[in-house]
mmCIF file of C-alpha atoms and ligand atoms in Angstrom:
data_model
loop_
_atom_site.group_PDB
_atom_site.id
_atom_site.type_symbol
_atom_site.label_atom_id
_atom_site.label_comp_id
_atom_site.label_asym_id
_atom_site.label_seq_id
_atom_site.Cartn_x
_atom_site.Cartn_y
_atom_site.Cartn_z
ATOM 1 C CA UNK A 18 0.000 0.000 0.000
ATOM 2 C CA UNK A 19 1.602 3.267 -1.053
ATOM 3 C CA UNK A 20 1.539 6.381 1.089
ATOM 4 C CA UNK A 21 1.140 9.943 -0.206
ATOM 5 C CA UNK A 22 4.180 11.351 1.580
ATOM 6 C CA UNK A 23 3.775 14.805 -0.027
ATOM 7 C CA UNK A 24 0.271 15.052 1.441
ATOM 8 C CA UNK A 25 1.607 14.098 4.869
ATOM 9 C CA UNK A 26 4.492 16.564 4.632
ATOM 10 C CA UNK A 27 2.046 19.327 3.794
ATOM 11 C CA UNK A 28 0.611 18.821 7.293
ATOM 12 C CA UNK A 29 3.989 19.487 8.972
ATOM 13 C CA UNK A 30 5.018 23.161 8.877
ATOM 14 C CA UNK A 31 8.742 22.440 9.294
ATOM 15 C CA UNK A 32 9.112 21.187 5.713
ATOM 16 C CA UNK A 33 7.974 24.468 4.128
ATOM 17 C CA UNK A 34 10.436 26.364 6.336
ATOM 18 C CA UNK A 35 13.618 24.763 4.923
ATOM 19 C CA UNK A 36 15.953 26.441 2.435
ATOM 20 C CA UNK A 37 18.408 23.545 2.091
ATOM 21 C CA UNK A 38 18.057 19.778 1.727
ATOM 22 C CA UNK A 39 16.290 18.493 4.821
ATOM 23 C CA UNK A 40 16.289 14.796 5.597
ATOM 24 C CA UNK A 41 14.994 14.647 9.143
ATOM 25 C CA UNK A 42 15.768 11.204 10.570
ATOM 26 C CA UNK A 43 15.907 11.967 14.283
ATOM 27 C CA UNK A 44 12.283 11.179 15.040
ATOM 28 C CA UNK A 45 13.127 8.936 17.986
ATOM 29 C CA UNK A 46 14.550 12.018 19.714
ATOM 30 C CA UNK A 47 11.627 14.224 18.751
ATOM 31 C CA UNK A 48 9.060 14.163 15.985
ATOM 32 C CA UNK A 49 8.093 17.279 14.073
ATOM 33 C CA UNK A 50 4.918 19.036 15.192
ATOM 34 C CA UNK A 51 1.869 18.578 12.955
ATOM 35 C CA UNK A 52 -0.062 21.691 11.907
ATOM 36 C CA UNK A 53 -3.116 20.628 13.899
ATOM 37 C CA UNK A 54 -1.063 20.538 17.120
ATOM 38 C CA UNK A 55 0.808 23.764 16.330
ATOM 39 C CA UNK A 56 -2.525 25.499 15.662
ATOM 40 C CA UNK A 57 -3.984 24.245 18.950
ATOM 41 C CA UNK A 58 -0.951 25.532 20.848
ATOM 42 C CA UNK A 59 -0.925 28.942 19.151
ATOM 43 C CA UNK A 60 -4.704 29.354 19.389
ATOM 44 C CA UNK A 61 -4.660 28.676 23.106
ATOM 45 C CA UNK A 62 -1.667 30.902 23.866
ATOM 46 C CA UNK A 63 -2.846 33.839 21.744
ATOM 47 C CA UNK A 64 -6.638 33.744 21.831
ATOM 48 C CA UNK A 65 -7.885 31.476 24.594
ATOM 49 C CA UNK A 66 -5.381 31.572 27.437
ATOM 50 C CA UNK A 67 -6.627 31.144 30.985
ATOM 51 C CA UNK A 68 -5.668 28.761 33.757
ATOM 52 C CA UNK A 69 -7.570 25.479 34.002
ATOM 53 C CA UNK A 70 -9.558 23.830 36.773
ATOM 54 C CA UNK A 71 -10.012 27.032 38.787
ATOM 55 C CA UNK A 72 -11.628 30.021 37.054
ATOM 56 C CA UNK A 73 -15.374 30.522 36.827
ATOM 57 C CA UNK A 74 -15.354 33.106 34.039
ATOM 58 C CA UNK A 75 -16.040 31.995 30.490
ATOM 59 C CA UNK A 76 -12.457 32.049 29.209
ATOM 60 C CA UNK A 77 -11.299 29.853 32.109
ATOM 61 C CA UNK A 78 -14.254 27.550 31.681
ATOM 62 C CA UNK A 79 -13.466 27.142 27.967
ATOM 63 C CA UNK A 80 -9.804 26.366 28.763
ATOM 64 C CA UNK A 81 -10.889 23.757 31.330
ATOM 65 C CA UNK A 82 -13.243 22.172 28.804
ATOM 66 C CA UNK A 83 -10.527 22.117 26.115
ATOM 67 C CA UNK A 84 -8.134 20.516 28.617
ATOM 68 C CA UNK A 85 -10.691 17.792 29.423
ATOM 69 C CA UNK A 86 -11.261 17.204 25.701
ATOM 70 C CA UNK A 87 -7.504 16.816 25.165
ATOM 71 C CA UNK A 88 -7.378 14.280 28.012
ATOM 72 C CA UNK A 89 -10.243 12.380 26.402
ATOM 73 C CA UNK A 90 -8.498 12.338 22.993
ATOM 74 C CA UNK A 91 -5.252 11.063 24.526
ATOM 75 C CA UNK A 92 -7.149 8.468 26.582
ATOM 76 C CA UNK A 93 -8.958 7.240 23.453
ATOM 77 C CA UNK A 94 -5.662 6.984 21.542
ATOM 78 C CA UNK A 95 -4.135 4.918 24.353
ATOM 79 C CA UNK A 96 -7.221 2.717 24.687
ATOM 80 C CA UNK A 97 -7.919 3.766 28.296
ATOM 81 C CA UNK A 98 -11.198 2.687 29.864
ATOM 82 C CA UNK A 99 -11.837 6.281 31.014
ATOM 83 C CA UNK A 100 -10.193 9.700 30.484
ATOM 84 C CA UNK A 101 -9.548 10.013 34.230
ATOM 85 C CA UNK A 102 -7.080 7.117 34.029
ATOM 86 C CA UNK A 103 -4.769 9.433 32.079
ATOM 87 C CA UNK A 104 -2.511 11.756 34.062
ATOM 88 C CA UNK A 105 -1.119 14.739 32.196
ATOM 89 C CA UNK A 106 2.350 16.056 32.899
ATOM 90 C CA UNK A 107 5.463 17.182 31.133
ATOM 91 C CA UNK A 108 6.697 14.022 29.365
ATOM 92 C CA UNK A 109 7.619 10.355 29.547
ATOM 93 C CA UNK A 110 10.451 11.037 31.987
ATOM 94 C CA UNK A 111 8.031 12.770 34.335
ATOM 95 C CA UNK A 112 5.478 9.991 33.864
ATOM 96 C CA UNK A 113 8.000 7.264 34.732
ATOM 97 C CA UNK A 114 9.200 9.181 37.800
ATOM 98 C CA UNK A 115 5.577 9.632 38.851
ATOM 99 C CA UNK A 116 4.705 5.938 38.638
ATOM 100 C CA UNK A 117 7.990 4.881 40.268
ATOM 101 C CA UNK A 118 7.486 7.204 43.230
ATOM 102 C CA UNK A 119 3.784 6.411 43.547
ATOM 103 C CA UNK A 120 4.569 2.674 43.679
ATOM 104 C CA UNK A 121 7.513 3.105 46.059
ATOM 105 C CA UNK A 122 5.519 2.655 49.299
ATOM 106 C CA UNK A 123 4.571 -0.841 48.061
ATOM 107 C CA UNK A 124 8.229 -1.898 48.096
ATOM 108 C CA UNK A 125 9.840 -3.568 51.108
ATOM 109 C CA UNK A 126 13.528 -4.295 51.709
ATOM 110 C CA UNK A 127 14.598 -7.201 49.517
ATOM 111 C CA UNK A 128 11.878 -6.664 46.916
ATOM 112 C CA UNK A 129 12.995 -6.453 43.305
ATOM 113 C CA UNK A 130 12.216 -4.222 40.349
ATOM 114 C CA UNK A 131 12.920 -5.708 36.952
ATOM 115 C CA UNK A 132 14.005 -3.407 34.134
ATOM 116 C CA UNK A 133 16.037 -4.415 31.076
ATOM 117 C CA UNK A 134 19.440 -3.770 29.602
ATOM 118 C CA UNK A 135 17.928 -1.843 26.718
ATOM 119 C CA UNK A 136 15.999 0.740 28.698
ATOM 120 C CA UNK A 137 16.302 4.476 28.218
ATOM 121 C CA UNK A 138 17.804 5.991 31.377
ATOM 122 C CA UNK A 139 14.336 7.422 32.125
ATOM 123 C CA UNK A 140 13.179 3.885 32.815
ATOM 124 C CA UNK A 141 16.189 2.924 34.942
ATOM 125 C CA UNK A 142 17.177 5.882 37.104
ATOM 126 C CA UNK A 143 13.754 6.533 38.749
ATOM 127 C CA UNK A 144 13.567 2.846 39.728
ATOM 128 C CA UNK A 145 17.101 2.969 41.134
ATOM 129 C CA UNK A 146 16.051 5.988 43.201
ATOM 130 C CA UNK A 147 13.006 4.331 44.710
ATOM 131 C CA UNK A 148 14.869 1.044 45.177
ATOM 132 C CA UNK A 149 17.574 2.854 47.156
ATOM 133 C CA UNK A 150 14.982 4.584 49.311
ATOM 134 C CA UNK A 151 13.099 1.341 50.037
ATOM 135 C CA UNK A 152 15.961 -1.157 50.296
ATOM 136 C CA UNK A 153 14.814 -2.887 47.109
ATOM 137 C CA UNK A 154 17.035 -4.083 44.262
ATOM 138 C CA UNK A 155 16.968 -3.401 40.530
ATOM 139 C CA UNK A 156 17.633 -6.298 38.173
ATOM 140 C CA UNK A 157 17.775 -6.270 34.387
ATOM 141 C CA UNK A 158 16.438 -8.618 31.732
ATOM 142 C CA UNK A 159 19.372 -9.414 29.429
ATOM 143 C CA UNK A 160 19.368 -8.490 25.763
ATOM 144 C CA UNK A 161 19.969 -10.870 22.849
ATOM 145 C CA UNK A 162 22.610 -10.396 20.150
ATOM 146 C CA UNK A 163 19.734 -9.083 18.014
ATOM 147 C CA UNK A 164 19.022 -6.286 20.485
ATOM 148 C CA UNK A 165 15.792 -7.728 21.893
ATOM 149 C CA UNK A 166 14.763 -8.583 25.437
ATOM 150 C CA UNK A 167 15.980 -12.111 26.053
ATOM 151 C CA UNK A 168 12.752 -13.505 27.449
ATOM 152 C CA UNK A 169 14.166 -17.041 27.343
ATOM 153 C CA UNK A 170 16.386 -15.916 30.225
ATOM 154 C CA UNK A 171 13.600 -14.337 32.249
ATOM 155 C CA UNK A 172 13.838 -17.072 34.879
ATOM 156 C CA UNK A 173 17.345 -15.858 35.749
ATOM 157 C CA UNK A 174 16.059 -12.454 36.889
ATOM 158 C CA UNK A 175 12.356 -12.792 37.702
ATOM 159 C CA UNK A 176 11.741 -14.089 41.209
ATOM 160 C CA UNK A 177 9.128 -14.363 43.923
ATOM 161 C CA UNK A 178 10.212 -10.943 45.270
ATOM 162 C CA UNK A 179 9.794 -9.168 41.917
ATOM 163 C CA UNK A 180 7.124 -6.540 42.525
ATOM 164 C CA UNK A 181 7.416 -4.414 39.383
ATOM 165 C CA UNK A 182 8.466 -5.170 35.816
ATOM 166 C CA UNK A 183 9.241 -1.895 34.011
ATOM 167 C CA UNK A 184 10.324 -2.183 30.390
ATOM 168 C CA UNK A 185 10.080 -0.293 27.174
ATOM 169 C CA UNK A 186 7.354 -1.097 24.660
ATOM 170 C CA UNK A 187 9.879 -0.421 21.874
ATOM 171 C CA UNK A 188 13.595 0.304 22.063
ATOM 172 C CA UNK A 189 14.844 3.783 21.202
ATOM 173 C CA UNK A 190 18.114 2.213 19.972
ATOM 174 C CA UNK A 191 17.420 -1.156 18.361
ATOM 175 C CA UNK A 192 13.799 -0.511 17.391
ATOM 176 C CA UNK A 193 12.825 -3.931 18.828
ATOM 177 C CA UNK A 194 9.198 -4.144 19.953
ATOM 178 C CA UNK A 195 8.655 -5.961 23.243
ATOM 179 C CA UNK A 196 6.614 -9.163 23.420
ATOM 180 C CA UNK A 197 4.302 -7.737 26.064
ATOM 181 C CA UNK A 198 1.995 -10.765 26.243
ATOM 182 C CA UNK A 199 4.868 -13.020 27.252
ATOM 183 C CA UNK A 200 6.088 -10.518 29.845
ATOM 184 C CA UNK A 201 2.590 -10.075 31.240
ATOM 185 C CA UNK A 202 2.213 -13.820 31.653
ATOM 186 C CA UNK A 203 5.593 -14.017 33.399
ATOM 187 C CA UNK A 204 4.819 -11.063 35.690
ATOM 188 C CA UNK A 205 1.530 -12.720 36.638
ATOM 189 C CA UNK A 206 3.333 -15.817 37.900
ATOM 190 C CA UNK A 207 4.835 -13.692 40.692
ATOM 191 C CA UNK A 208 2.038 -11.095 41.009
ATOM 192 C CA UNK A 209 4.213 -8.237 39.685
ATOM 193 C CA UNK A 210 2.915 -5.001 38.161
ATOM 194 C CA UNK A 211 3.843 -4.284 34.546
ATOM 195 C CA UNK A 212 4.866 -0.718 33.628
ATOM 196 C CA UNK A 213 5.510 0.057 29.960
ATOM 197 C CA UNK A 214 7.587 2.937 28.644
ATOM 198 C CA UNK A 215 5.673 3.775 25.479
ATOM 199 C CA UNK A 216 7.749 6.813 24.472
ATOM 200 C CA UNK A 217 8.909 5.169 21.232
ATOM 201 C CA UNK A 218 5.901 3.020 20.394
ATOM 202 C CA UNK A 219 3.138 5.581 20.914
ATOM 203 C CA UNK A 220 4.077 7.702 17.836
ATOM 204 C CA UNK A 221 3.524 4.707 15.531
ATOM 205 C CA UNK A 222 -0.203 4.103 15.771
ATOM 206 C CA UNK A 223 -2.938 3.692 18.387
ATOM 207 C CA UNK A 224 -2.049 1.847 21.569
ATOM 208 C CA UNK A 225 -4.447 -0.508 23.342
ATOM 209 C CA UNK A 226 -3.348 -0.513 26.954
ATOM 210 C CA UNK A 227 -6.095 -2.918 27.949
ATOM 211 C CA UNK A 228 -5.241 -5.440 25.241
ATOM 212 C CA UNK A 229 -1.576 -5.133 26.210
ATOM 213 C CA UNK A 230 -2.540 -5.977 29.775
ATOM 214 C CA UNK A 231 -0.092 -3.543 31.330
ATOM 215 C CA UNK A 232 -0.741 -1.643 34.557
ATOM 216 C CA UNK A 233 0.784 1.693 33.534
ATOM 217 C CA UNK A 234 1.922 3.253 30.240
ATOM 218 C CA UNK A 235 4.046 6.384 29.728
ATOM 219 C CA UNK A 236 4.455 8.539 26.617
ATOM 220 C CA UNK A 237 5.713 11.939 25.445
ATOM 221 C CA UNK A 238 3.806 14.414 23.254
ATOM 222 C CA UNK A 239 6.828 15.739 21.387
ATOM 223 C CA UNK A 240 7.585 12.303 19.950
ATOM 224 C CA UNK A 241 3.921 11.995 18.905
ATOM 225 C CA UNK A 242 3.932 15.087 16.656
ATOM 226 C CA UNK A 243 2.734 17.369 19.451
ATOM 227 C CA UNK A 244 4.598 20.188 21.205
ATOM 228 C CA UNK A 245 7.458 19.818 23.657
ATOM 229 C CA UNK A 246 6.569 19.978 27.349
ATOM 230 C CA UNK A 247 3.669 17.527 27.681
ATOM 231 C CA UNK A 248 3.234 13.819 28.201
ATOM 232 C CA UNK A 249 0.854 11.290 29.636
ATOM 233 C CA UNK A 250 0.812 8.431 32.098
ATOM 234 C CA UNK A 251 -2.034 5.952 31.875
ATOM 235 C CA UNK A 252 -2.624 3.874 34.998
ATOM 236 C CA UNK A 253 -5.246 1.102 35.350
ATOM 237 C CA UNK A 254 -8.169 2.693 37.170
ATOM 238 C CA UNK A 255 -8.347 0.459 40.244
ATOM 239 C CA UNK A 256 -4.583 0.706 40.770
ATOM 240 C CA UNK A 257 -4.629 4.485 40.297
ATOM 241 C CA UNK A 258 -7.364 4.882 42.915
ATOM 242 C CA UNK A 259 -4.972 3.462 45.530
ATOM 243 C CA UNK A 260 -1.819 5.388 44.629
ATOM 244 C CA UNK A 261 -0.445 8.283 46.678
ATOM 245 C CA UNK A 262 0.462 11.571 44.973
ATOM 246 C CA UNK A 263 3.951 12.234 43.654
ATOM 247 C CA UNK A 264 4.100 16.042 43.855
ATOM 248 C CA UNK A 265 2.243 18.270 46.291
ATOM 249 C CA UNK A 266 0.782 21.687 45.523
ATOM 250 C CA UNK A 267 -2.252 23.451 44.150
ATOM 251 C CA UNK A 268 -5.174 21.711 42.488
ATOM 252 C CA UNK A 269 -4.342 18.226 43.847
ATOM 253 C CA UNK A 270 -6.012 18.640 47.222
ATOM 254 C CA UNK A 271 -9.408 18.227 48.817
ATOM 255 C CA UNK A 272 -8.609 20.148 52.022
ATOM 256 C CA UNK A 273 -5.431 21.676 53.436
ATOM 257 C CA UNK A 274 -4.777 22.669 57.035
ATOM 258 C CA UNK A 275 -1.409 23.507 58.505
ATOM 259 C CA UNK A 276 -1.293 20.028 60.058
ATOM 260 C CA UNK A 277 -2.388 17.880 57.136
ATOM 261 C CA UNK A 278 -3.846 17.599 53.651
ATOM 262 C CA UNK A 279 -6.440 15.324 52.143
ATOM 263 C CA UNK A 280 -6.119 14.693 48.436
ATOM 264 C CA UNK A 281 -8.388 15.023 45.434
ATOM 265 C CA UNK A 282 -9.364 11.906 43.495
ATOM 266 C CA UNK A 283 -7.438 10.967 40.328
ATOM 267 C CA UNK A 284 -6.462 12.430 37.970
ATOM 268 C CA UNK A 285 -6.175 15.712 39.931
ATOM 269 C CA UNK A 286 -4.271 14.134 42.840
ATOM 270 C CA UNK A 287 -1.391 13.577 40.415
ATOM 271 C CA UNK A 288 -1.469 16.947 38.667
ATOM 272 C CA UNK A 289 -0.146 19.479 41.172
ATOM 273 C CA UNK A 290 0.195 23.059 39.961
ATOM 274 C CA UNK A 291 -0.537 24.624 36.614
ATOM 275 C CA UNK A 292 -0.123 21.952 33.939
ATOM 276 C CA UNK A 293 1.551 22.624 30.564
ATOM 277 C CA UNK A 294 -1.850 23.659 29.202
ATOM 278 C CA UNK A 295 -0.919 24.716 25.664
ATOM 279 C CA UNK A 296 1.245 21.635 25.173
ATOM 280 C CA UNK A 297 -1.518 19.367 26.495
ATOM 281 C CA UNK A 298 -4.034 20.914 24.084
ATOM 282 C CA UNK A 299 -1.496 20.349 21.300
ATOM 283 C CA UNK A 300 -1.051 16.753 22.495
ATOM 284 C CA UNK A 301 -4.801 16.258 22.257
ATOM 285 C CA UNK A 302 -4.727 17.563 18.667
ATOM 286 C CA UNK A 303 -1.741 15.319 17.868
ATOM 287 C CA UNK A 304 -3.547 12.294 19.331
ATOM 288 C CA UNK A 305 -6.537 13.068 17.092
ATOM 289 C CA UNK A 306 -4.201 13.422 14.089
ATOM 290 C CA UNK A 307 -2.482 10.124 14.908
ATOM 291 C CA UNK A 308 -5.813 8.350 15.415
ATOM 292 C CA UNK A 309 -7.049 9.532 12.005
ATOM 293 C CA UNK A 310 -4.144 8.015 10.032
ATOM 294 C CA UNK A 311 -4.126 4.697 8.190
ATOM 295 C CA UNK A 312 -1.579 2.861 10.313
ATOM 296 C CA UNK A 313 -1.614 -0.316 8.268
ATOM 297 C CA UNK A 314 -0.310 1.734 5.345
ATOM 298 C CA UNK A 315 2.018 3.883 7.456
ATOM 299 C CA UNK A 316 3.550 0.950 9.332
ATOM 300 C CA UNK A 317 4.248 -0.731 5.985
ATOM 301 C CA UNK A 318 5.744 2.515 4.671
ATOM 302 C CA UNK A 319 8.055 2.924 7.667
ATOM 303 C CA UNK A 320 9.157 -0.695 7.413
ATOM 304 C CA UNK A 321 9.901 -0.368 3.682
ATOM 305 C CA UNK A 322 12.158 2.583 4.504
ATOM 306 C CA UNK A 323 13.762 0.508 7.260
ATOM 307 C CA UNK A 324 14.390 -2.348 4.838
ATOM 308 C CA UNK A 325 15.962 0.021 2.282
ATOM 309 C CA UNK A 326 18.235 1.438 4.976
ATOM 310 C CA UNK A 327 19.190 -1.948 6.406
ATOM 311 C CA UNK A 328 20.089 -3.365 3.008
ATOM 312 C CA UNK A 329 22.124 -0.244 2.174
ATOM 313 C CA UNK A 330 23.973 -0.495 5.484
ATOM 314 C CA UNK A 331 24.637 -4.193 4.839
ATOM 315 C CA UNK A 332 26.611 -3.173 1.736
ATOM 316 C CA UNK A 333 29.043 -1.144 3.910
ATOM 317 C CA UNK A 334 31.612 -3.559 5.392
ATOM 318 C CA UNK A 335 32.607 -1.065 8.094
ATOM 319 C CA UNK A 336 29.066 -0.706 9.405
ATOM 320 C CA UNK A 337 27.691 -2.749 12.286
ATOM 321 C CA UNK A 338 23.964 -2.518 12.988
ATOM 322 C CA UNK A 339 23.040 -2.669 16.675
ATOM 323 C CA UNK A 340 19.615 -4.269 16.569
ATOM 324 C CA UNK A 341 17.536 -6.624 14.453
ATOM 325 C CA UNK A 342 18.554 -6.805 10.795
ATOM 326 C CA UNK A 343 15.142 -8.201 9.807
ATOM 327 C CA UNK A 344 11.755 -6.484 9.811
ATOM 328 C CA UNK A 345 9.824 -8.709 12.213
ATOM 329 C CA UNK A 346 8.786 -7.180 15.554
ATOM 330 C CA UNK A 347 10.528 -3.887 15.106
ATOM 331 C CA UNK A 348 9.975 -0.188 14.460
ATOM 332 C CA UNK A 349 11.877 1.997 12.008
ATOM 333 C CA UNK A 350 14.687 2.839 14.410
ATOM 334 C CA UNK A 351 18.138 1.782 13.200
ATOM 335 C CA UNK A 352 21.345 2.284 15.195
ATOM 336 C CA UNK A 353 24.717 1.593 13.653
ATOM 337 C CA UNK A 354 28.407 1.984 14.408
ATOM 338 C CA UNK A 355 31.073 2.666 11.781
ATOM 339 C CA UNK A 356 34.436 1.037 12.482
ATOM 340 C CA UNK A 357 37.108 3.683 12.932
ATOM 341 C CA UNK A 358 34.753 6.691 12.920
ATOM 342 C CA UNK A 359 33.072 8.165 16.001
ATOM 343 C CA UNK A 360 29.292 8.432 15.782
ATOM 344 C CA UNK A 361 29.458 12.203 16.339
ATOM 345 C CA UNK A 362 31.746 12.581 13.320
ATOM 346 C CA UNK A 363 29.388 10.468 11.221
ATOM 347 C CA UNK A 364 26.452 12.660 12.219
ATOM 348 C CA UNK A 365 28.359 15.905 11.729
ATOM 349 C CA UNK A 366 29.461 14.865 8.236
ATOM 350 C CA UNK A 367 25.942 13.761 7.336
ATOM 351 C CA UNK A 368 24.618 17.152 8.355
ATOM 352 C CA UNK A 369 26.514 18.554 5.332
ATOM 353 C CA UNK A 370 24.224 16.364 3.207
ATOM 354 C CA UNK A 371 21.154 17.732 4.995
ATOM 355 C CA UNK A 372 20.700 14.497 6.939
ATOM 356 C CA UNK A 373 19.714 14.882 10.603
ATOM 357 C CA UNK A 374 20.758 11.788 12.572
ATOM 358 C CA UNK A 375 21.356 11.277 16.269
ATOM 359 C CA UNK A 376 24.808 10.211 17.456
ATOM 360 C CA UNK A 377 25.670 9.211 21.007
ATOM 361 C CA UNK A 378 24.645 6.700 23.645
ATOM 362 C CA UNK A 379 20.949 7.558 23.229
ATOM 363 C CA UNK A 380 20.474 7.661 27.023
ATOM 364 C CA UNK A 381 20.989 3.885 26.977
ATOM 365 C CA UNK A 382 24.464 3.376 28.402
ATOM 366 C CA UNK A 383 23.789 -0.156 29.725
ATOM 367 C CA UNK A 384 22.872 -1.153 26.158
ATOM 368 C CA UNK A 385 26.035 0.465 24.783
ATOM 369 C CA UNK A 386 27.970 -1.556 27.387
ATOM 370 C CA UNK A 387 26.120 -4.707 26.313
ATOM 371 C CA UNK A 388 27.289 -4.220 22.735
ATOM 372 C CA UNK A 389 30.687 -2.841 23.747
ATOM 373 C CA UNK A 390 30.298 0.424 21.840
ATOM 374 C CA UNK A 391 30.663 3.956 23.239
ATOM 375 C CA UNK A 392 28.134 5.452 20.869
ATOM 376 C CA UNK A 393 26.216 4.816 17.650
ATOM 377 C CA UNK A 394 24.571 6.845 14.924
ATOM 378 C CA UNK A 395 20.807 6.356 14.752
ATOM 379 C CA UNK A 396 18.199 6.942 12.080
ATOM 380 C CA UNK A 397 14.523 6.831 12.964
ATOM 381 C CA UNK A 398 11.532 7.132 10.658
ATOM 382 C CA UNK A 399 8.209 8.927 10.782
ATOM 383 C CA UNK A 400 5.308 8.958 8.293
ATOM 384 C CA UNK A 401 6.723 12.030 6.475
ATOM 385 C CA UNK A 402 10.008 10.314 5.558
ATOM 386 C CA UNK A 403 10.566 8.877 2.113
ATOM 387 C CA UNK A 404 13.123 6.969 0.077
ATOM 388 C CA UNK A 405 15.000 10.212 -0.751
ATOM 389 C CA UNK A 406 15.792 10.530 2.979
ATOM 390 C CA UNK A 407 17.207 6.999 3.087
ATOM 391 C CA UNK A 408 19.198 7.486 -0.108
ATOM 392 C CA UNK A 409 20.652 10.797 1.128
ATOM 393 C CA UNK A 410 21.760 9.031 4.312
ATOM 394 C CA UNK A 411 23.340 6.115 2.451
ATOM 395 C CA UNK A 412 25.043 8.375 -0.079
ATOM 396 C CA UNK A 413 26.372 10.711 2.631
ATOM 397 C CA UNK A 414 27.516 7.766 4.712
ATOM 398 C CA UNK A 415 29.415 6.191 1.810
ATOM 399 C CA UNK A 416 31.229 9.498 1.201
ATOM 400 C CA UNK A 417 31.894 9.940 4.941
ATOM 401 C CA UNK A 418 33.409 6.468 5.190
ATOM 402 C CA UNK A 419 35.594 7.099 2.143
ATOM 403 C CA UNK A 420 36.854 10.298 3.720
ATOM 404 C CA UNK A 421 37.227 9.348 7.379
ATOM 405 C CA UNK A 422 37.638 5.605 7.747
HETATM 406 N N1 PLP B 518 11.835 6.446 27.073
HETATM 407 C C1 PLP B 518 12.309 6.264 25.836
HETATM 408 C C2 PLP B 518 12.324 4.876 25.258
HETATM 409 C C3 PLP B 518 12.771 7.348 25.101
HETATM 410 O O1 PLP B 518 13.247 7.150 23.873
HETATM 411 C C4 PLP B 518 12.737 8.633 25.687
HETATM 412 C C5 PLP B 518 13.282 9.792 24.968
HETATM 413 O O2 PLP B 518 14.076 9.673 24.074
HETATM 414 C C6 PLP B 518 12.224 8.758 26.976
HETATM 415 C C7 PLP B 518 11.776 7.645 27.643
HETATM 416 C C8 PLP B 518 12.150 10.075 27.649
HETATM 417 O O3 PLP B 518 11.253 10.923 26.996
HETATM 418 P P1 PLP B 518 11.219 12.480 27.355
HETATM 419 O O4 PLP B 518 12.618 12.979 27.158
HETATM 420 O O5 PLP B 518 10.260 13.033 26.354
HETATM 421 O O6 PLP B 518 10.754 12.605 28.748
#
């Protein structure tokens, strides 16, 4: 099924603003904002700005309604049973810190939290923090040579004291998509909660948190073609009802005295202070845009680009791909190292060809250690990419290797 990339690009203002070749392949770091989200942000900030959840005048009431509508759109995109299961904050990092700290009181000394070797630091560090505070330990699911969670070795790290399994839904380095059903079944054998970091998966089509069977799901608006500064955490309703707040402040309370505070019900209990209103409204618009796309066609499109890139990279003897070299169970995220050339040099040289790639450890140092590399270059696809982007990368890379290696 072919995709009208020009029609998609027309919905992303960044492309009309370029005066040199522009091959944006850093979508795993941040996607470009779609016009619908940019309009929602600008409209709110310039014509409809008031704080939410507090004012009684019309402008404030309209902002509160728009905020609730954005929550509903995000909840629908994630497959939540109810909008109030979705907590709005400033990104996936915030969401993962929130769920880690809210679950912390459930941990006793000797309990274990299971992450994996391919997690983004945002899904390792918060768990290390709460583990240290509670006397719990953090263990990691190993990663296969292909850059996937090695679920055949789950028995080595999952135990009777495992209380939480927190893993990514899709890797920001290898692109591997997690076999959530198998993890859920394993977590159930020890009664552990399953937290998914959806930062990379959520931009690639609707999520169904209930079909996944997870207990919490985190994502970031800026990777989902919304604005920077917003994100969401979905938590299963009955679990959420029992969780303590993470941050204290305005709008999350029922009653405050100098001695003590009683808290509002979810979602407000978890949304202290003024939220990133404009960015949340933009996230709602982005969720509606994402939900309206044909993801069968777009997933095929992104995988065809991935295949073209992988086969081009395979022709370069100095290139080593860190991640699956096939198309099964993966997203269009491709990390690679070039023997004898640092990833930053690769990316800097490719910038001369108008190719925007990420180079570095991708906030996944344990994974870099696993593959014994300091850094990699990484290309990551979005619906607005096309074969010209892949070819510019491969052409620029061939010239870079000739010059530097
Ligand atoms: N998790 C994964 C897998 C990511 O790729 C990222 C960002 O790259 C994050 C979490 C953190 O997202 P944010 O920086 O938007 O909070």
